[in-house]
mmCIF file of C-alpha atoms in Angstrom:
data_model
loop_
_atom_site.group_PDB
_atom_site.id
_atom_site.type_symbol
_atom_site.label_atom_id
_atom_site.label_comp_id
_atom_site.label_asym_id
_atom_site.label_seq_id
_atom_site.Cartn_x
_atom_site.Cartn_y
_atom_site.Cartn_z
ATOM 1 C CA UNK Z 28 -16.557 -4.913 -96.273
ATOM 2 C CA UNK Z 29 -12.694 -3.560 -96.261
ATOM 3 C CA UNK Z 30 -12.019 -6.902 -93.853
ATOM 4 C CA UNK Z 31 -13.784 -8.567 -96.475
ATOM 5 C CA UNK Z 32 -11.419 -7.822 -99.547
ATOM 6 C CA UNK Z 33 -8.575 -7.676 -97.458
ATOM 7 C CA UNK Z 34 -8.858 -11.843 -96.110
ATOM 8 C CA UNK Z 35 -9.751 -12.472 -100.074
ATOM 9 C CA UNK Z 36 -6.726 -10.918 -101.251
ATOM 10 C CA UNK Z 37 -4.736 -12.411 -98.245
ATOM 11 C CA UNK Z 38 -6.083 -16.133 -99.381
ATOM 12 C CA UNK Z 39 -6.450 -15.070 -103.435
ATOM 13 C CA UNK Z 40 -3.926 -12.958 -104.759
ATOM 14 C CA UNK Z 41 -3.846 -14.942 -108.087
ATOM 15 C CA UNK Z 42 -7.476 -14.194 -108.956
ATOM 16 C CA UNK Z 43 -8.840 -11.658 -110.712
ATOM 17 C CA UNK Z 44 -11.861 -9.610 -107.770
ATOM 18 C CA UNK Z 45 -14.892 -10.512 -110.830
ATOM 19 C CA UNK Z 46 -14.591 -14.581 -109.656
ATOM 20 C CA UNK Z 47 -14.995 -13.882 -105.819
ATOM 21 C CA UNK Z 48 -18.418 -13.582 -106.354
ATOM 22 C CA UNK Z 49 -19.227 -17.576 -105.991
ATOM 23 C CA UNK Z 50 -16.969 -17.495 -103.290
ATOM 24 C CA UNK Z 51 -18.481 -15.406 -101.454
ATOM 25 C CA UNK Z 52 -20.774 -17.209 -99.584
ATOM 26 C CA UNK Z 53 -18.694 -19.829 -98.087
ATOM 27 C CA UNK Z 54 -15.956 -17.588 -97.102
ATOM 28 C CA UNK Z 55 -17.981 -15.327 -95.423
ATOM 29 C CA UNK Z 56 -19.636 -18.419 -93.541
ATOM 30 C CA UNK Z 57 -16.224 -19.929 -92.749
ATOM 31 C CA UNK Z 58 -14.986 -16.370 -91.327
ATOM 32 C CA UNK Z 59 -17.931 -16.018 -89.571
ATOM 33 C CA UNK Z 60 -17.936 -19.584 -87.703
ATOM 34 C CA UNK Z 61 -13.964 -18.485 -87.049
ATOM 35 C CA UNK Z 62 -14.681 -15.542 -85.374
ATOM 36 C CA UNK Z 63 -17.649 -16.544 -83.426
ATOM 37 C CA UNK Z 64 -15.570 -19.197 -82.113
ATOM 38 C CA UNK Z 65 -18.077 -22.080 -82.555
ATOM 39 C CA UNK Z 66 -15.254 -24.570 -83.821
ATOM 40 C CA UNK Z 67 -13.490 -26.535 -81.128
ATOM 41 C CA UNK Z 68 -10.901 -29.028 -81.175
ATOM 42 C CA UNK Z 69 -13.182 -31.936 -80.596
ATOM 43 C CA UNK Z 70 -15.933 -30.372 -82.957
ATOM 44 C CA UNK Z 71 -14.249 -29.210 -86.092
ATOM 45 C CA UNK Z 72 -11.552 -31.607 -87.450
ATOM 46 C CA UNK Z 73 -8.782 -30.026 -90.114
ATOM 47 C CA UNK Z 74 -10.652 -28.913 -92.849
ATOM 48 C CA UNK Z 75 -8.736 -31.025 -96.290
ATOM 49 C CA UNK Z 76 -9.192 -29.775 -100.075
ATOM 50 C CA UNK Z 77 -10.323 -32.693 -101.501
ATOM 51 C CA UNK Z 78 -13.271 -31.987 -99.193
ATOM 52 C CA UNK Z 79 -13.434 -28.193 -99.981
ATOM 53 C CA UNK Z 80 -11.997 -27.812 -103.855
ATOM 54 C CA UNK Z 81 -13.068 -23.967 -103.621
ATOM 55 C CA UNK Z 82 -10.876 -23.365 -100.737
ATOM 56 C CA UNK Z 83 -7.281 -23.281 -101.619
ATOM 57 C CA UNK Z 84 -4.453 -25.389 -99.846
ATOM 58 C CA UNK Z 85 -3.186 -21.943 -98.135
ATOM 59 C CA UNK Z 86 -6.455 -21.333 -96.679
ATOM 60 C CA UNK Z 87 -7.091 -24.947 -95.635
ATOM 61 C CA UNK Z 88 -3.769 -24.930 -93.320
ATOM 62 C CA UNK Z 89 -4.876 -21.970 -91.618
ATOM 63 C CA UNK Z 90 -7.719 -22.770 -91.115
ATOM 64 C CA UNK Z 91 -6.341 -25.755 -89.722
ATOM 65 C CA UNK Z 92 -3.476 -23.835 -87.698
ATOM 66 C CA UNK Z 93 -6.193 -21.141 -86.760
ATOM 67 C CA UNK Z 94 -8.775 -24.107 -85.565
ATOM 68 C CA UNK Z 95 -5.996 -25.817 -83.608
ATOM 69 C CA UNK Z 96 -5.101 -22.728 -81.525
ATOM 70 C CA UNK Z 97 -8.145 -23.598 -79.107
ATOM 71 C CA UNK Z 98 -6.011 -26.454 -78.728
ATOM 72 C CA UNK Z 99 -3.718 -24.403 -76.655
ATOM 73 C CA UNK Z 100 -6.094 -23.792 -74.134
ATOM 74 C CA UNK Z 101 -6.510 -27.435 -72.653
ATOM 75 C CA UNK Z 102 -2.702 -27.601 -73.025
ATOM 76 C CA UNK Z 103 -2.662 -24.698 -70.773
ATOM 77 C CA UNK Z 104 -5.251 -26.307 -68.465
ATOM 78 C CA UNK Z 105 -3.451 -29.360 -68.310
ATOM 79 C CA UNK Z 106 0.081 -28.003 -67.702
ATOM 80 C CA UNK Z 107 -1.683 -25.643 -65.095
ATOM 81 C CA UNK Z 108 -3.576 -28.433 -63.822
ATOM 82 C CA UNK Z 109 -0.064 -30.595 -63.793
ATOM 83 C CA UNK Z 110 1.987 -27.500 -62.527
ATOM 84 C CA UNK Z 111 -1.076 -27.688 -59.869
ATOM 85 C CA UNK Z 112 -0.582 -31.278 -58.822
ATOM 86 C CA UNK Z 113 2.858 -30.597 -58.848
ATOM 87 C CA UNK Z 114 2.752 -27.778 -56.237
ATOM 88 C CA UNK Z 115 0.296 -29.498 -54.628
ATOM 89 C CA UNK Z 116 2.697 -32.651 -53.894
ATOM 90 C CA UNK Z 117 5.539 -30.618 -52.647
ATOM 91 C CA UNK Z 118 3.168 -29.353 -50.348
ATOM 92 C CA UNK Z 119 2.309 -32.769 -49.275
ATOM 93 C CA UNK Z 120 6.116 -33.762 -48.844
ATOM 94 C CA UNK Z 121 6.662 -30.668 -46.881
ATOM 95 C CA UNK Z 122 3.536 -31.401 -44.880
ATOM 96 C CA UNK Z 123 5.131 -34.892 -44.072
ATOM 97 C CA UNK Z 124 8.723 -33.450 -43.231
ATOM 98 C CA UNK Z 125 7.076 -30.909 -40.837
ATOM 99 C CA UNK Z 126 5.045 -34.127 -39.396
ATOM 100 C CA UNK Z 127 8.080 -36.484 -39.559
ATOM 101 C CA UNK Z 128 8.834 -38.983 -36.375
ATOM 102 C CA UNK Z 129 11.940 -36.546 -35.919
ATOM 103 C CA UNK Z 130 10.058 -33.714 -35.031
ATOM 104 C CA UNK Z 131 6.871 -34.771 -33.695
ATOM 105 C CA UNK Z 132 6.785 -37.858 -32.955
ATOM 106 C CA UNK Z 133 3.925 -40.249 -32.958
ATOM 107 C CA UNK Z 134 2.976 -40.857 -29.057
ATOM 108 C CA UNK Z 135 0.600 -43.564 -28.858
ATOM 109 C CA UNK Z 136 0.045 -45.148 -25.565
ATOM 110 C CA UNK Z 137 -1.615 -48.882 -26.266
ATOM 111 C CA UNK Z 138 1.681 -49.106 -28.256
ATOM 112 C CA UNK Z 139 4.171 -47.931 -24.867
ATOM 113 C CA UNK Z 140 2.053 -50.705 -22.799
ATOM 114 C CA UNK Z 141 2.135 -53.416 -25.248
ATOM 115 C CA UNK Z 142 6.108 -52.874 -25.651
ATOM 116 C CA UNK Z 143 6.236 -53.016 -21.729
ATOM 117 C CA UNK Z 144 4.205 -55.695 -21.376
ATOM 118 C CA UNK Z 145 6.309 -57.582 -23.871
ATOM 119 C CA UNK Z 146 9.728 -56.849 -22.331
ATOM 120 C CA UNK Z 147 8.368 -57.776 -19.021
ATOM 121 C CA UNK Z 148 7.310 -61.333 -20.129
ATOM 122 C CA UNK Z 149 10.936 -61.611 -22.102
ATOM 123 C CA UNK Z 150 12.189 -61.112 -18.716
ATOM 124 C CA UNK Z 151 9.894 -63.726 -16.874
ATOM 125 C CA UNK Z 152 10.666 -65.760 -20.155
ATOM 126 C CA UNK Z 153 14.696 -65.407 -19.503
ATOM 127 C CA UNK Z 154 13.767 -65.993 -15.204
ATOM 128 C CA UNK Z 155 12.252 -69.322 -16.056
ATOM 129 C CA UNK Z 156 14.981 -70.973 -18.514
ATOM 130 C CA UNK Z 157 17.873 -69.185 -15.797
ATOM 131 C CA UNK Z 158 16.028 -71.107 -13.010
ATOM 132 C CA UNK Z 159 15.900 -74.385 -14.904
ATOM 133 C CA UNK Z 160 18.885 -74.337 -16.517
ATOM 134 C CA UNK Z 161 20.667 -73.201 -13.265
ATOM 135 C CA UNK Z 162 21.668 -69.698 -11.835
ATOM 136 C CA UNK Z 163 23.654 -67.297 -14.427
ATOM 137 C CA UNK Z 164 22.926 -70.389 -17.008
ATOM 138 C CA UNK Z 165 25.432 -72.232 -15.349
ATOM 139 C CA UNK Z 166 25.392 -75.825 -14.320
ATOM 140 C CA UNK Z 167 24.910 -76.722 -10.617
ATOM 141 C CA UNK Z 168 28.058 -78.179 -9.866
ATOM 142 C CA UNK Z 169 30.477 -75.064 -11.038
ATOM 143 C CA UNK Z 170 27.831 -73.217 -9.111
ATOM 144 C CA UNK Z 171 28.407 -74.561 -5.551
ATOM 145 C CA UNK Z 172 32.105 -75.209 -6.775
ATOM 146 C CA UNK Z 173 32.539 -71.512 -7.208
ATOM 147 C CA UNK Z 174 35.109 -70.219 -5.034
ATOM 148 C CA UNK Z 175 34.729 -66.242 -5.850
ATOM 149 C CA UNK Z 176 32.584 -64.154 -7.643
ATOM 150 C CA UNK Z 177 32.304 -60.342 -8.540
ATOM 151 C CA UNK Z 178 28.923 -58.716 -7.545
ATOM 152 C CA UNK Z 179 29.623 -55.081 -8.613
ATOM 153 C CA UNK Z 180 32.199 -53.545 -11.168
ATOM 154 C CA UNK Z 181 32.879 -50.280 -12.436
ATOM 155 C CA UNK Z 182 33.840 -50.023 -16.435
ATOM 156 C CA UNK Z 183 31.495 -47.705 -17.842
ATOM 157 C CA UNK Z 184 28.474 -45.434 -17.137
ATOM 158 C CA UNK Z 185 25.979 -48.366 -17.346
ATOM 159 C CA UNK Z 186 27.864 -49.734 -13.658
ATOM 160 C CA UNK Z 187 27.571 -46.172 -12.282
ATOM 161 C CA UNK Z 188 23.637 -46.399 -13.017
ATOM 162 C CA UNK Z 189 23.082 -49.543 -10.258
ATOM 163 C CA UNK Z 190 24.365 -46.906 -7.471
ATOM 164 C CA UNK Z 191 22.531 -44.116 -5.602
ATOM 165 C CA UNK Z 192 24.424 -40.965 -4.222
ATOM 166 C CA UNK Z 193 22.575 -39.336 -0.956
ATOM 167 C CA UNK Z 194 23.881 -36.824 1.755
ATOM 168 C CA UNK Z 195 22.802 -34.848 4.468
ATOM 169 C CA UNK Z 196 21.377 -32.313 2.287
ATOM 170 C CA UNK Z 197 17.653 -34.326 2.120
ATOM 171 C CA UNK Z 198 17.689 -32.842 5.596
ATOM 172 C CA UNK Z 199 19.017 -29.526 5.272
ATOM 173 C CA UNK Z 200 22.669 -30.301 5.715
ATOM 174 C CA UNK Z 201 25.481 -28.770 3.707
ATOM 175 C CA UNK Z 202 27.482 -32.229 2.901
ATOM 176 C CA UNK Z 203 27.787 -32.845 -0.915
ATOM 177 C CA UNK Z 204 29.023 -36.186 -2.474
ATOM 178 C CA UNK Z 205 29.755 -36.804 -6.312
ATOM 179 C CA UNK Z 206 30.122 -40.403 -8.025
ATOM 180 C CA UNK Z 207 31.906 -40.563 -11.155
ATOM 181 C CA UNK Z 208 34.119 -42.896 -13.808
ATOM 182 C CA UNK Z 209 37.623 -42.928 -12.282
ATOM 183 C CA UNK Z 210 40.862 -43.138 -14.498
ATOM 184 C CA UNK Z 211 40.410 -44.887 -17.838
ATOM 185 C CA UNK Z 212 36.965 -45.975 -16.653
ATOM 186 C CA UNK Z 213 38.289 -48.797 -14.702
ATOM 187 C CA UNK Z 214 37.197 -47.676 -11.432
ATOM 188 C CA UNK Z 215 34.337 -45.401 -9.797
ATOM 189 C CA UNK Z 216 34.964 -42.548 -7.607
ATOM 190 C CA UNK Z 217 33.048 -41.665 -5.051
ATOM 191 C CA UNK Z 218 34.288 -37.463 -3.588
ATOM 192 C CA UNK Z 219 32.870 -34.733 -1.553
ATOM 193 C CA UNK Z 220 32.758 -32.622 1.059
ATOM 194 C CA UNK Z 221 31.598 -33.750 4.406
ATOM 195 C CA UNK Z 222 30.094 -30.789 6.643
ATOM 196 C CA UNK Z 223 29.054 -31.495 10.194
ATOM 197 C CA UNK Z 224 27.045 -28.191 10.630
ATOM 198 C CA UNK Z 225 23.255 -29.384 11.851
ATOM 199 C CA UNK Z 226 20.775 -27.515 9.873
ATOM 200 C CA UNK Z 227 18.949 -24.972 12.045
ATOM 201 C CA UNK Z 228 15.481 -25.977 11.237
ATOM 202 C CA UNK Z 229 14.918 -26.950 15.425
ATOM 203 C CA UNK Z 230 13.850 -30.472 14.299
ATOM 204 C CA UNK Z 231 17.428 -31.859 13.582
ATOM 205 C CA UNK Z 232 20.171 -32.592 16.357
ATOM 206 C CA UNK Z 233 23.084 -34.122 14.344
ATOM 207 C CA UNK Z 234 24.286 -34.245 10.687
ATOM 208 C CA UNK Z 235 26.880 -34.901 8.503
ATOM 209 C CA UNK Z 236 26.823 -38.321 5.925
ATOM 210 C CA UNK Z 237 27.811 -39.024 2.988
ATOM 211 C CA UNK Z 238 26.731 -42.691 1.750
ATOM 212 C CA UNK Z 239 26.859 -44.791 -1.807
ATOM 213 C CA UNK Z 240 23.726 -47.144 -1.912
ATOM 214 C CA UNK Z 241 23.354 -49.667 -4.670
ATOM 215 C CA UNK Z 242 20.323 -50.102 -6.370
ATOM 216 C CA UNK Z 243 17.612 -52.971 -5.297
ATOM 217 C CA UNK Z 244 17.655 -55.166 -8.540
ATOM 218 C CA UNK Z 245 14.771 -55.428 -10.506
ATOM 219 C CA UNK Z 246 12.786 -58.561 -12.387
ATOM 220 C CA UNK Z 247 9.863 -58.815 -14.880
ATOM 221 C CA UNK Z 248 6.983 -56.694 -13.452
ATOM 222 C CA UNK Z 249 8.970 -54.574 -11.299
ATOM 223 C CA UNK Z 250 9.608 -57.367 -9.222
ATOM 224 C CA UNK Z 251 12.142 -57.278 -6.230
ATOM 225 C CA UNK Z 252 15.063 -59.795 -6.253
ATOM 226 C CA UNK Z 253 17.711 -60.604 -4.008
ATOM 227 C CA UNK Z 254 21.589 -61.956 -4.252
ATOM 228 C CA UNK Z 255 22.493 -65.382 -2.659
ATOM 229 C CA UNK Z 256 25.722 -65.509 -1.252
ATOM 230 C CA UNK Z 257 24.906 -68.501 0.656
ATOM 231 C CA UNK Z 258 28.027 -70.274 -0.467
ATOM 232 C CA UNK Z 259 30.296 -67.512 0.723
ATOM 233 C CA UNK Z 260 31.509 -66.541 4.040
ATOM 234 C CA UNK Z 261 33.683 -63.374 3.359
ATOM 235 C CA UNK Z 262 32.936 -60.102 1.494
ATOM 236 C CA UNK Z 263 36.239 -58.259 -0.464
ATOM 237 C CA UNK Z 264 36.900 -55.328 -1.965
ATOM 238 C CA UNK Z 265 39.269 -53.528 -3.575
ATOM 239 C CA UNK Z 266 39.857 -49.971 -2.536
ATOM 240 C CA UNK Z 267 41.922 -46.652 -2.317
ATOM 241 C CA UNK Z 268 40.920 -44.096 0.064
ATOM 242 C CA UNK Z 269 42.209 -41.234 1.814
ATOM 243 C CA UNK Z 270 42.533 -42.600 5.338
ATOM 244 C CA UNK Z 271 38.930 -42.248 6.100
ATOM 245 C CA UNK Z 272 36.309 -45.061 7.889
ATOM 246 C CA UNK Z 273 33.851 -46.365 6.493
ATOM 247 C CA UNK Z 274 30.617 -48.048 7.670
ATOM 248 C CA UNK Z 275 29.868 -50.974 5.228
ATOM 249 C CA UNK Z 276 26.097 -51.363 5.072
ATOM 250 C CA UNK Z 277 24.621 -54.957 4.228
ATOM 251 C CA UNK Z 278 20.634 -54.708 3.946
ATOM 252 C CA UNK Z 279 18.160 -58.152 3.643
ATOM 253 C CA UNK Z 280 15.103 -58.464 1.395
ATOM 254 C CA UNK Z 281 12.142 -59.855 3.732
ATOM 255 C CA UNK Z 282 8.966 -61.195 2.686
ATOM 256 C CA UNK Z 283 6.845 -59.171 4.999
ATOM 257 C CA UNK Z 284 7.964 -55.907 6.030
ATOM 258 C CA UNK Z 285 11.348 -54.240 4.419
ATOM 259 C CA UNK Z 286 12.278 -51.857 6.836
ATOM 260 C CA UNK Z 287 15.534 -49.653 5.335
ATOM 261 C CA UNK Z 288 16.520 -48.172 8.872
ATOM 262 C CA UNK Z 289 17.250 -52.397 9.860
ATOM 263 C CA UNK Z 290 20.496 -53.409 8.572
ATOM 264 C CA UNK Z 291 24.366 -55.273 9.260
ATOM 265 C CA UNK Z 292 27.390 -53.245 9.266
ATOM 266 C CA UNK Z 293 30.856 -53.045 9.998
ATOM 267 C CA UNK Z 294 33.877 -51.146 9.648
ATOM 268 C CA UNK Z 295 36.420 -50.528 6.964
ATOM 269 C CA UNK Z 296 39.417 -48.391 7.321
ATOM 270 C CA UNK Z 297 41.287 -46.970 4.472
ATOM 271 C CA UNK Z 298 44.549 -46.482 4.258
ATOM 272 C CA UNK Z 299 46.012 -42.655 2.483
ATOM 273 C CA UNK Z 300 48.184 -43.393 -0.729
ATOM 274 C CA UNK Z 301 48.290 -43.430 -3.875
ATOM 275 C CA UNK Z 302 48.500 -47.625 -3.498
ATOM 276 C CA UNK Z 303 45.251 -50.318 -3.622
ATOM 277 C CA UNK Z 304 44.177 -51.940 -0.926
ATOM 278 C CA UNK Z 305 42.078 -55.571 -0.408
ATOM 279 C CA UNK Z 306 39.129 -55.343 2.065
ATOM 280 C CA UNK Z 307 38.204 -58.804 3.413
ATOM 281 C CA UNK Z 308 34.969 -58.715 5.945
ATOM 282 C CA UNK Z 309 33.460 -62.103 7.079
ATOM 283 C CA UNK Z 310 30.147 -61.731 6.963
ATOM 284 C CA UNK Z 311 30.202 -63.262 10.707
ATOM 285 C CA UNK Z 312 31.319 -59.862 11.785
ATOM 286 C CA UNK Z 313 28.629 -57.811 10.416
ATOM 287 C CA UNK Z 314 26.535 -56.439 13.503
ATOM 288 C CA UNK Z 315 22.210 -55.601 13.888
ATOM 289 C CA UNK Z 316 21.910 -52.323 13.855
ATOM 290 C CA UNK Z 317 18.432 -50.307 13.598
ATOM 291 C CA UNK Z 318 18.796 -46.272 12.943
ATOM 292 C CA UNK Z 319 22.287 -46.172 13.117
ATOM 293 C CA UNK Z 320 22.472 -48.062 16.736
ATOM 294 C CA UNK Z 321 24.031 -51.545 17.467
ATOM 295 C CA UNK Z 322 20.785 -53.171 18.765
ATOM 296 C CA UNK Z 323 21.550 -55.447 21.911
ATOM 297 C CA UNK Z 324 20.081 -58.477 20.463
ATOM 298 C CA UNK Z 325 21.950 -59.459 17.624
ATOM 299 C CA UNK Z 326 20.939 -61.641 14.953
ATOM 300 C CA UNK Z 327 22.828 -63.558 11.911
ATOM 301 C CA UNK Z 328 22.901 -61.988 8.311
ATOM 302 C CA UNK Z 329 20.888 -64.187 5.818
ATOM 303 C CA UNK Z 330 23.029 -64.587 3.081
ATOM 304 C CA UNK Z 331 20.594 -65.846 0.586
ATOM 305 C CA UNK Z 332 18.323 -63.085 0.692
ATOM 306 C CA UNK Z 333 20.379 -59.879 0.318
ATOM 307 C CA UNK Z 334 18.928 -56.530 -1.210
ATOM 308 C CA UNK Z 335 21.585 -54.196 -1.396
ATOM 309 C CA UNK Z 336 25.091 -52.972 0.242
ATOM 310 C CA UNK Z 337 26.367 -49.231 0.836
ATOM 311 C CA UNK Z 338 29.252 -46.983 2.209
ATOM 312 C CA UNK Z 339 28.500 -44.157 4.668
ATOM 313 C CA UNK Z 340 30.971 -41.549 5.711
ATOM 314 C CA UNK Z 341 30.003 -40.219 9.124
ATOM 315 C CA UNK Z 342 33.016 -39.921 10.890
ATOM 316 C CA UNK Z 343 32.546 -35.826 12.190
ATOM 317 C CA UNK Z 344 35.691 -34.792 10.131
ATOM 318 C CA UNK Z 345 34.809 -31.385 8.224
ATOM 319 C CA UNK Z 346 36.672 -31.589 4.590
ATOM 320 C CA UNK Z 347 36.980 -33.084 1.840
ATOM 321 C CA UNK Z 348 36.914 -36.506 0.893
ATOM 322 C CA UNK Z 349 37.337 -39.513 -1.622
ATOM 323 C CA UNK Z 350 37.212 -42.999 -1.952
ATOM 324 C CA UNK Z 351 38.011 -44.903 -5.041
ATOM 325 C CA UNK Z 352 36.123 -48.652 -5.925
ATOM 326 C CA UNK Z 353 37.640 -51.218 -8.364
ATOM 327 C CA UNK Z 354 35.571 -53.595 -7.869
ATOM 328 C CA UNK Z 355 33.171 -55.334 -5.508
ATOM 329 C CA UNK Z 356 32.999 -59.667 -4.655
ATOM 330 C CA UNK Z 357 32.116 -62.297 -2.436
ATOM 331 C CA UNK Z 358 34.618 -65.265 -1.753
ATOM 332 C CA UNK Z 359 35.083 -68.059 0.358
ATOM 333 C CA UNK Z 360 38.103 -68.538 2.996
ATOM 334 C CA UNK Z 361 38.865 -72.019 4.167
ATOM 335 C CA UNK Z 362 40.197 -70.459 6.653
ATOM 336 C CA UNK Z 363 37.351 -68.532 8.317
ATOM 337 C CA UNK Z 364 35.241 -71.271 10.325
ATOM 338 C CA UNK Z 365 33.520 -68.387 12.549
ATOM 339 C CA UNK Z 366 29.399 -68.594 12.185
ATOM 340 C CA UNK Z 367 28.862 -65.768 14.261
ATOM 341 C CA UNK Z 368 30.792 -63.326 16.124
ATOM 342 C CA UNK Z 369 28.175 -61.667 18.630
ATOM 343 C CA UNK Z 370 26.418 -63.740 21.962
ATOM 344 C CA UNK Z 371 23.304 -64.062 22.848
ATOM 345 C CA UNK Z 372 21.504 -64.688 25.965
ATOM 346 C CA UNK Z 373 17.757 -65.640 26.602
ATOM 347 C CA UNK Z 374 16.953 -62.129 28.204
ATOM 348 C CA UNK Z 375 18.395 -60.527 24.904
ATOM 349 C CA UNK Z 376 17.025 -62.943 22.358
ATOM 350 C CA UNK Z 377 14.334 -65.171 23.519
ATOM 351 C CA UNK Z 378 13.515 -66.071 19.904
ATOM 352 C CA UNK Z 379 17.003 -68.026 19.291
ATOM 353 C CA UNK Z 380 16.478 -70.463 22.445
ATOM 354 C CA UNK Z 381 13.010 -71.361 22.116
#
């Protein structure tokens, strides 16, 4: 009974012990409840002394303050359960950063074809109005007016992309050949070292190229297209070499069959120096040849239908070797009234008497 006294005293120090007696009962029911817990927070309200006038106001607050300490406990739940959410949501953000586009990205086929699909139609869209509206959007008139135009510059790394680099090396051969910006990106140079030596792999017998191919050009669908240069006669360029030949290479796009070893070339002789030089070729003097051979029947470039144009360095000269490209154009000289510079004869060419 010592606990007892002692929470009467605590809660009664005014009163004499003789009057605890009809106290007694509802204290030790109160105390009771309180330490058998069975008062919550939603369950036992604050206790008031109007509504217990035995209890004095001292007892009613803590009872009040000692029934609101369960309070604590859903605070604590909640704060855990918001400290949870919290943690939980950084987790999710750091989930997403470890997932984000930057990292990993999303790879989702259907989408790569539909975007491909689309582009291709732009282009067959951009064909169609070209074609109407005239070639390069241009009317018809300034088109067959045209006097001169540039096919192929070089000003940045986007120009360089059109070209193709090969050597002897896809055989075994030890030539090497480099294409890069020139000066202030305003030209493209083409260097390398040109070795004769014929692989020993007992298939080859000669060796030694360098060549500069440009790329076929491309339309919607992977489509092949062609240049027209019908309304030219002479091709120009604008060089600076080292003293070296060239063979200029002039291939057609055929309906049928495109056969790469079929092709017109000529010559084109550089000069040494540090000095420019303009290349004029009529396309008259551009000769058959198939595998690197003049063919004995001959036949006439088709202007309209060209695929592509390269430089090949064959000459047999062991060393090094450059050649510099500003740019790269078609023109038409008055002057030139030459079709075709090569005859034929029935027993050569049948098909060009019938």
């Amino acid at each position: 009974m010592r606990w007892y006294w002692a929470i009467c005293c605590r809660f009664f120090p005014c009163e004499p012990r003789e009057k605890f007696t009809s106290k007694t009962f509802l204290i030790m029911a109160l105390v009771y409840k309180l330490l058998s817990g069975s008062y919550t927070l939603r369950k036992c309200p604050k206790p008031h002394v109007a509504l217990c006038p035995l209890l004095d106001t001292r007892f009613a607050d803590y009872c009040s303050s000692s029934l609101q300490k369960p309070e604590a406990a859903p605070g604590k739940a909640s704060s855990q359960k918001t400290e949870e959410g919290l943690q939980e949501h950084q987790q999710r953000e750091v989930a997403l950063d470890i997932t984000s586009p930057e990292e990993k990205p999303e790879v989702s086929f259907d989408k790569a074809i539909k975007d491909e699909i689309k582009d291709h139609f732009r282009h067959l869209k951009d064909d169609i109005v070209n074609h109407w509206m005239g070639p390069d959007c241009r009317p018809l008139h300034e088109v067959l007016l045209e006097q001169a135009r540039v096919v192929w510059k070089f000003r940045g790394k986007e120009d360089l992309d059109k070209w193709i680099v090969t050597s002897d090396k896809t055989i075994g051969g030890r030539s090497e050949v480099f294409l890069q910006m020139g000066k202030n990106n305003r030209s493209a140079l083409l260097y390398g070292t040109l070795s004769s030596e014929v692989p020993q792999d007992g298939e080859s017998g000669r060796s030694g190229y360098c060549a500069m191919v440009s790329r076929i050009p491309r339309g919607p669908f992977e489509t092949k297209k062609s240049y027209d240069w019908s309304h030219f006669n002479t091709l120009c360029l604008r060089v600076r070499g080292d003293g070296r030949p060239w063979m200029v290479s002039i291939r057609e796009d055929t309906d049928i069959i495109q056969r790469k070893n079929q092709m017109h070339s000529y010559f084109m002789f550089t000069r040494g120096g540090p000095y420019w030089q303009d290349i004029q070729i009529p396309f008259s003097k551009f000769f058959f040849s198939n595998q690197g051979r003049i063919r004995d029947a001959q036949y006439q470039l088709l202007l309209d239908r060209i695929s592509s144009i390269g430089f090949t360095l064959a000459d047999k000269v062991d060393g090094p070797f450059f050649l510099e490209i500003d740019f790269i154009g078609v023109f038409t000289d008055p002057a030139h009234t030459e079709e075709f510079a090569y005859e034929n004869s029935p027993e050569l060419n049948p098909r060009l008497f019938k």
